[in-house]
Amino acid sequence: MSKVHIRARVNGDPVEFLAEQGMTLLDALRDELGLTGAKEGCGSGDCGACSIMVDERLVCSCLMLAPEAEGRRIETIEGMARDGGLHPLQRKFLEHAALQCGFCTPGLLVAAKALLDQNPDPTETETRFWLAGNLCRCTGYDKVIRAVMDAAAELRQAHSA
Amino acid sequence: MSQLQYYAPGSVEDAVKALGAGGRAMSGGTDLLVQLRAGRLPPGPIVDLKNVAGTQGIRQENGGWIIGAATPAALLGEHAGLVAAWPGVVEGAGLIGSTQIQNRASLAGNLCNASPAADSVPALIAARATCIVAGPGGRREVPVQAIVTGVGKTSLGPGEFVLEIRLPPRPPRAADAYLRAIPRTEMDIAVAGAGADIVLDEAGVCQDVRVVLGAVAPTAVIVAGASAALVGFRLDEAALERLDSAAQVVCRPISDKRGTVEYRTRIAGVLARRAVAIAWERAEKRA
Ligand SMILES: Cc1cc2nc3c(=O)[nH]c(=O)nc-3n(C[C@H](O)[C@H](O)[C@H](O)COP(=O)(O)OP(=O)(O)OC[C@H]3O[C@@H](n4cnc5c(N)ncnc54)[C@H](O)[C@@H]3O)c2cc1C
Ligand code: FES
Ligand code: FES
């Protein structure tokens, strides 16, 4: 099968790559672009470990085909830390020990950032519903939720300061 | 799956040609890609409809609404005008999957996947929504309930696809609602669902009603006895009791891990009552 040539913007940088037409965007990110932060937990849209942003929308990259990325702006976990400094969400995940094995963490961080970017002051219930598509087999979610709420508070303070 | 061919036409004509040549329609891909990967569908070339002119966006025309067939469900919930006019349709679409799935899943995909439990379908049928179907013979407008003919089966012919979903204009004192029951609070498939659309007269008496149930038969079913139960009456316990019975009569569910025949039938009656009560209250507020 002929491969297709795809041009997109990934974490701010223009990229070009070749991919099989029926390849998922998740596989293209991992195998063609070497961005292995997004994980495949299920391959069926259930676990959210593959979460990325496409044109500022949170999606499962396992349910998108690589050619669909043509011309799009993609953000992955690799773009979250800026200038060597962790994003407040990343710091709070460490502080609150919101991970054990870490397999769900990239997806949870991308999804949580998407929430805080559009709603800086979510309630705990809103946060739990927003993150319902991100499964974690280790933490029991409580620490994840505390980390997100704490990061949200810090970001609000930084904003008003 | 990576060996599949992918094609994203820009025009209706090119899409019809590619589908006629044996391609599989894809909107959000949240059903299609899962099924292809699981081997539940034989592999075939994928025709992505998202770039086809007319399949994206929400607009108002002659008082009614036109929703591009591949528009992601999240955009419905973000559209204040549509939420105000058709809260029940938006509720149904808004229940599909997680935040991630919402940004991809479409009404046309939910409908044409032809699952008995599709959450947007009962509300669309209750709303008397129609589909604009494009195909080799041009375009035709069909009621939503004429699309799905059985589990996983549609009435679409070779080369045909759904281009738009249309919702009619709203009379005053009209409103809709959708409710479903699932074993958890999020990320599960309906045990039963109920969509209701209701029109009241100036005195608050029911003038017109349509109630549609999901997940209790091979396709969504219209509650035939809803008009007899409610039209000409005010909202009271007796009216809801009649509706409950009428709803249970049309149920032909299966038993599975989510619920037995008896449970699904009972819960369908309860959901029908509650959906009607919510739609009724909304309609009264629009007086
Ligand atoms: C994790 C997860 C959770 C989910 N939760 C729910 C839920 O709670 N409720 C629910 O109802 N569904 C749920 N779904 C199923 C699915 O997301 C919905 O049915 C969705 O609306 C499908 O839309 P789509 O655009 O992704 O369809 P696609 O996958 O693109 O297509 C689905 C089917 O419709 C056909 N098709 C697509 N577009 C057209 C068109 N324009 N014209 C003709 N045929 C077309 C395709 O060929 C395919 O057979 C879930 C799925 C996942 C992965
Ligand atoms: S790998 Fe994509 S949702 Fe699980
Ligand atoms: S930390 Fe292991 S799955 Fe979440």
XYZ file of N, CA and C in Angstrom, chain A residues 1 20-24 27 40 42-46 48 51 57-60 62-65 67-68 72 111 129-134, chain B residues 1-7 26-31 33-34 37 46 48 50-51 74-75 78 98-101 103-104 184-187:
198
model
N 0.865 -1.206 0.000
C 0.000 0.000 0.000
C 0.889 1.240 0.000
N 1.492 4.830 6.602
C 0.489 4.003 5.925
C -0.855 4.702 6.071
N -1.705 4.554 5.054
C -2.971 5.295 5.056
C -3.892 4.913 6.210
N -3.853 3.651 6.593
C -4.757 3.211 7.660
C -4.100 3.171 9.029
N -2.923 3.786 9.134
C -2.206 3.813 10.412
C -2.906 4.794 11.356
N -2.962 4.469 12.636
C -3.558 5.444 13.554
C -2.566 6.587 13.771
N -0.001 5.594 16.381
C 1.148 4.833 15.886
C 2.112 5.735 15.124
N -0.734 3.509 24.105
C -1.898 2.726 23.728
C -2.294 1.803 24.861
N -5.734 0.777 25.141
C -6.837 -0.073 24.702
C -6.990 -0.090 23.186
N -6.694 1.014 22.536
C -6.889 1.104 21.093
C -8.348 1.204 20.696
N -9.233 1.464 21.655
C -10.659 1.520 21.315
C -11.383 2.720 21.929
N -10.650 3.732 22.329
C -11.299 4.957 22.798
C -11.739 4.937 24.240
N -11.451 3.859 24.950
C -11.977 3.720 26.312
C -11.080 4.293 27.406
N -8.125 6.579 27.219
C -7.607 7.942 27.190
C -6.096 8.059 27.327
N -4.454 10.300 24.708
C -5.035 11.641 24.525
C -4.018 12.651 24.000
N -8.558 20.654 20.355
C -9.615 19.760 20.828
C -8.986 18.483 21.354
N -9.469 18.046 22.502
C -8.957 16.818 23.107
C -9.523 15.606 22.368
N -8.645 14.721 21.885
C -9.105 13.523 21.170
C -8.253 12.318 21.566
N -8.770 11.144 21.232
C -7.994 9.912 21.378
C -7.231 9.700 20.075
N -5.724 7.157 19.179
C -5.902 5.787 18.671
C -7.122 5.696 17.769
N -8.005 6.701 17.835
C -9.214 6.694 17.007
C -9.142 7.765 15.919
N -7.930 8.073 15.499
C -7.746 9.017 14.401
C -6.739 8.393 13.473
N -6.915 8.581 12.181
C -5.944 8.045 11.229
C -4.869 9.092 10.958
N -3.416 10.131 8.248
C -3.646 11.136 7.193
C -4.596 12.260 7.614
N -5.399 12.007 8.654
C -6.291 13.067 9.147
C -5.515 14.209 9.798
N -2.947 19.951 10.407
C -3.507 20.244 11.744
C -2.428 20.659 12.736
N -5.352 15.798 29.110
C -6.793 16.017 29.290
C -7.058 17.078 30.353
N -16.054 14.453 35.773
C -16.753 14.123 34.527
C -15.842 14.340 33.314
N -15.102 15.449 33.321
C -14.217 15.752 32.190
C -13.190 14.639 31.991
N -12.711 14.084 33.116
C -11.650 13.074 33.052
C -12.193 11.637 33.028
N -13.506 11.497 32.821
C -14.105 10.149 32.861
C -13.559 9.248 31.756
N -13.035 9.821 30.698
C -12.485 9.024 29.599
C -11.008 8.711 29.772
N -10.468 8.968 30.962
C -9.070 8.636 31.255
C -9.029 7.638 32.406
N -4.898 -3.166 9.958
C -5.710 -1.993 9.631
C -4.882 -0.953 8.900
N -3.557 -0.914 9.194
C -2.740 0.142 8.594
C -2.666 -0.009 7.077
N -3.039 -1.205 6.564
C -3.007 -1.421 5.110
C -4.211 -0.826 4.389
N -5.173 -0.304 5.133
C -6.376 0.220 4.495
C -6.078 1.475 3.695
N -6.893 1.672 2.650
C -6.775 2.914 1.896
C -7.612 3.992 2.564
N -7.145 5.222 2.495
C -7.861 6.349 3.092
C -8.070 7.423 2.032
N -9.279 7.948 1.958
C -9.589 8.970 0.974
C -10.488 10.015 1.635
N -16.837 7.281 6.794
C -16.353 7.580 8.141
C -16.632 9.046 8.468
N -17.199 9.293 9.642
C -17.299 10.667 10.142
C -16.266 10.801 11.252
N -16.676 10.585 12.513
C -15.694 10.680 13.604
C -14.819 9.441 13.744
N -15.272 8.321 13.212
C -14.503 7.080 13.292
C -14.556 6.381 14.639
N -15.366 6.881 15.580
C -15.340 6.312 16.937
C -16.056 4.958 17.017
N -16.874 4.649 16.058
C -17.402 3.287 15.929
C -16.615 2.542 14.856
N -13.588 2.797 13.374
C -12.195 2.372 13.577
C -12.100 1.281 14.635
N -12.965 1.375 15.656
C -12.977 0.332 16.693
C -13.390 -1.000 16.066
N -10.685 -2.409 13.655
C -9.536 -2.941 14.375
C -9.871 -4.263 15.051
N -11.474 3.470 3.341
C -12.200 4.402 4.194
C -12.423 5.715 3.460
N -13.413 9.306 4.291
C -13.605 10.282 5.368
C -14.488 11.414 4.851
N -15.458 14.132 6.532
C -15.363 15.392 7.277
C -14.985 16.599 6.416
N -14.335 16.345 5.258
C -13.984 17.476 4.402
C -15.029 17.741 3.316
N -19.593 17.591 20.506
C -19.228 18.683 21.413
C -19.720 20.025 20.891
N -19.701 20.195 19.565
C -20.110 21.487 18.999
C -21.603 21.748 19.194
N -22.017 23.250 22.549
C -21.440 24.592 22.662
C -22.260 25.628 21.908
N -16.845 9.966 26.188
C -16.082 10.883 27.035
C -15.854 12.225 26.336
N -15.133 13.109 27.021
C -14.752 14.394 26.423
C -14.035 14.139 25.094
N -13.130 13.171 25.090
C -12.368 12.857 23.881
C -13.298 12.405 22.755
N -14.234 11.522 23.076
C -15.152 10.980 22.058
C -16.079 12.088 21.559
N -15.480 15.060 20.992
C -14.837 15.915 19.997
C -14.733 15.269 18.619
N -15.216 14.019 18.494
C -15.163 13.323 17.213
C -16.527 12.773 16.791
N -23.451 2.812 35.367
C -22.516 3.703 36.051
C -22.933 5.148 35.785
N -22.099 6.127 36.194
C -22.493 7.514 35.920
C -21.942 8.023 34.595
N -20.943 7.376 34.028
C -20.333 7.837 32.781
C -19.781 6.647 32.025
N -19.547 6.830 30.719
C -18.826 5.842 29.914
C -19.471 4.459 29.955
